Amino acid sequence: MKFRTLAAAAMIAAFGAGVVVAADEPQVVRQEMMKKVGGAMGALAGIAKGEKPFDADVVKASLTTMDEVAKAFPDQFPPGSETGAETEAGPKIWEDAAGFKAESDKFAASIEAVLASPPADQAAVGPALGSLGASCKSCHEVYRVKK
Amino acid sequence: MTFKRIVSGLVIAGVVGGGAFLWLTQPQRLPADVWTAVNAPDLANGERMYHAGGCASCHAAPGAPDDQKNVLAGGLALKSDFGTFHAPNISPDETAGIGQWTLAEFGDAMKQGTGRDGEHLYPSFPYASYAHMTVQDIADLYGYLKTLPASANVAPGHDLPFPFNVRLVLGGWKWLYLDDGPRVELASADDSVKRGQYLVEGPGHCGECHTPRDILGGLKTDQWLAGGPNPEGEGRVPDITPREGGFGSWSAGDIASYLETGFTPDFDSVGGSMVAVQKNMAALSKEDRDAIAAYLKAIPAR
């Protein structure tokens, strides 16, 4: 009985430690970053489609979230993180690191251009979203392998 | 003596049976009056069929920029379990392309998988789906393809090992799998769902990737659109039936919006081979995208 309890405790500890380590892995960190961008895009799209009321603060917060991710994103691909955790990172990220950084910088620059004069009403959100969405796709098509 | 008779009887039966099989499975052509009965081509509809059919996704030169996608020069390599296929030049060039093909020859390729010289075509060209198209839509597409730029590019031939390099075996494949009946029974279908069924099962040829295949490369129609291993590489082609806990969580609006913009409900962007498909779908009308979405909500979950 005592052995079983110890074994169970050890397993729980090992499992718990595994989860903690996994959450720190770059593969997981960057997946979470992309989910944040997706969430921000979703908030803007809700406004653009008229499903949510226009709210300048939500617009600004969403753009700021994307900007933060875009700036930090290229640093999340250290050697050794090419595979694992169901990563969809493409091999070109490492083969053409400069090109990848340039795409990320371009994304950050386009977000900052929108932030400099943010959409002032509902009608202006859609076009802004369109320009940012094009950046998502152009980078994904080269540097992401969809599984 | 008796033994010899049995053997010779078997040999004769084998020859007759094999001959009958080859005769039964020889490349077919539709009656010529099928193609003379059509109306003058509606080029706008032909362009719609061109986008719905995704012609450029395989027949444009590999890596062609968006403004060159309508030059159907061929050359794209399609890797499969059976060898590597190369998409041919279907531009209106008189020698390298299909400039000399008649509507009947084009139509027999689309609906019967029969080439200009009366040979079986490989089903990497998705005629098992295009067979579902109407004769008029094929005539309109034929008219539209004639308006596109010619290319003198000579595309490479297929690179297939024995026995797949023997086109006669394709007669058996067609006998097993070429069927222009509906792929699924829809409990109820309004006009939009029916239009979606036509677009998905016919020109759109969605099932060619989204339906798993058996060992002979035929579609497992009881798993219609249920997804499967990606034949072109890593990962899986997704299940797009309205399964609970899966694609069923997408509303019809989500599906139509994805086909238009390339973004999933979570704002992930379209990936893999679907990038090119989505660009084609974006060129369709809103009604057609809504119809595809309505059909995908109406089919059985797998």
PDB file of C-alpha atoms in Angstrom, chain A residues 56-116:
ATOM      1  CA  ALA A  56     -11.452  51.929 -29.662  1.00  0.00           C
ATOM      2  CA  ASP A  57      -9.870  50.368 -26.561  1.00  0.00           C
ATOM      3  CA  VAL A  58     -10.433  46.820 -27.798  1.00  0.00           C
ATOM      4  CA  VAL A  59      -8.978  47.779 -31.179  1.00  0.00           C
ATOM      5  CA  LYS A  60      -5.916  49.307 -29.588  1.00  0.00           C
ATOM      6  CA  ALA A  61      -5.399  46.424 -27.161  1.00  0.00           C
ATOM      7  CA  SER A  62      -5.709  43.874 -29.969  1.00  0.00           C
ATOM      8  CA  LEU A  63      -3.197  45.693 -32.145  1.00  0.00           C
ATOM      9  CA  THR A  64      -0.809  46.081 -29.205  1.00  0.00           C
ATOM     10  CA  THR A  65      -0.993  42.336 -28.479  1.00  0.00           C
ATOM     11  CA  MET A  66      -0.117  41.569 -32.080  1.00  0.00           C
ATOM     12  CA  ASP A  67       2.721  44.065 -32.065  1.00  0.00           C
ATOM     13  CA  GLU A  68       4.266  42.526 -28.940  1.00  0.00           C
ATOM     14  CA  VAL A  69       4.078  39.045 -30.436  1.00  0.00           C
ATOM     15  CA  ALA A  70       5.478  40.135 -33.794  1.00  0.00           C
ATOM     16  CA  LYS A  71       8.537  41.697 -32.123  1.00  0.00           C
ATOM     17  CA  ALA A  72       9.345  38.712 -29.900  1.00  0.00           C
ATOM     18  CA  PHE A  73       8.309  35.963 -32.296  1.00  0.00           C
ATOM     19  CA  PRO A  74      11.520  35.468 -34.346  1.00  0.00           C
ATOM     20  CA  ASP A  75      13.471  34.787 -31.105  1.00  0.00           C
ATOM     21  CA  GLN A  76      11.396  31.686 -30.299  1.00  0.00           C
ATOM     22  CA  PHE A  77      13.176  29.350 -32.736  1.00  0.00           C
ATOM     23  CA  PRO A  78      16.440  28.253 -31.042  1.00  0.00           C
ATOM     24  CA  PRO A  79      18.356  25.324 -32.562  1.00  0.00           C
ATOM     25  CA  GLY A  80      16.861  22.066 -31.290  1.00  0.00           C
ATOM     26  CA  SER A  81      13.285  23.275 -31.493  1.00  0.00           C
ATOM     27  CA  GLU A  82      12.794  22.206 -35.099  1.00  0.00           C
ATOM     28  CA  THR A  83      10.551  19.315 -34.096  1.00  0.00           C
ATOM     29  CA  GLY A  84       8.397  18.216 -31.179  1.00  0.00           C
ATOM     30  CA  ALA A  85       5.155  19.315 -29.532  1.00  0.00           C
ATOM     31  CA  GLU A  86       3.404  19.008 -32.923  1.00  0.00           C
ATOM     32  CA  THR A  87       5.230  22.064 -34.158  1.00  0.00           C
ATOM     33  CA  GLU A  88       4.230  23.317 -37.586  1.00  0.00           C
ATOM     34  CA  ALA A  89       7.388  25.417 -37.891  1.00  0.00           C
ATOM     35  CA  GLY A  90       8.810  24.865 -41.371  1.00  0.00           C
ATOM     36  CA  PRO A  91      12.477  24.023 -42.062  1.00  0.00           C
ATOM     37  CA  LYS A  92      12.865  27.312 -43.967  1.00  0.00           C
ATOM     38  CA  ILE A  93      12.796  29.188 -40.641  1.00  0.00           C
ATOM     39  CA  TRP A  94      16.267  27.803 -39.959  1.00  0.00           C
ATOM     40  CA  GLU A  95      17.451  27.591 -43.557  1.00  0.00           C
ATOM     41  CA  ASP A  96      16.620  31.242 -44.196  1.00  0.00           C
ATOM     42  CA  ALA A  97      16.635  32.836 -40.763  1.00  0.00           C
ATOM     43  CA  ALA A  98      17.184  36.333 -42.216  1.00  0.00           C
ATOM     44  CA  GLY A  99      14.193  35.976 -44.547  1.00  0.00           C
ATOM     45  CA  PHE A 100      12.054  34.781 -41.655  1.00  0.00           C
ATOM     46  CA  LYS A 101      13.118  37.716 -39.480  1.00  0.00           C
ATOM     47  CA  ALA A 102      12.346  40.095 -42.348  1.00  0.00           C
ATOM     48  CA  GLU A 103       8.794  38.683 -42.653  1.00  0.00           C
ATOM     49  CA  SER A 104       8.268  39.081 -38.930  1.00  0.00           C
ATOM     50  CA  ASP A 105       9.628  42.642 -39.015  1.00  0.00           C
ATOM     51  CA  LYS A 106       7.332  43.440 -41.923  1.00  0.00           C
ATOM     52  CA  PHE A 107       4.378  42.198 -39.881  1.00  0.00           C
ATOM     53  CA  ALA A 108       5.441  44.348 -36.892  1.00  0.00           C
ATOM     54  CA  ALA A 109       5.875  47.379 -39.154  1.00  0.00           C
ATOM     55  CA  SER A 110       2.414  46.948 -40.696  1.00  0.00           C
ATOM     56  CA  ILE A 111       0.855  46.662 -37.219  1.00  0.00           C
ATOM     57  CA  GLU A 112       2.657  49.787 -36.051  1.00  0.00           C
ATOM     58  CA  ALA A 113       1.488  51.662 -39.134  1.00  0.00           C
ATOM     59  CA  VAL A 114      -2.094  50.817 -38.163  1.00  0.00           C
ATOM     60  CA  LEU A 115      -1.415  51.673 -34.500  1.00  0.00           C
ATOM     61  CA  ALA A 116      -0.038  55.095 -35.517  1.00  0.00           C
TER      62      ALA A 116
END
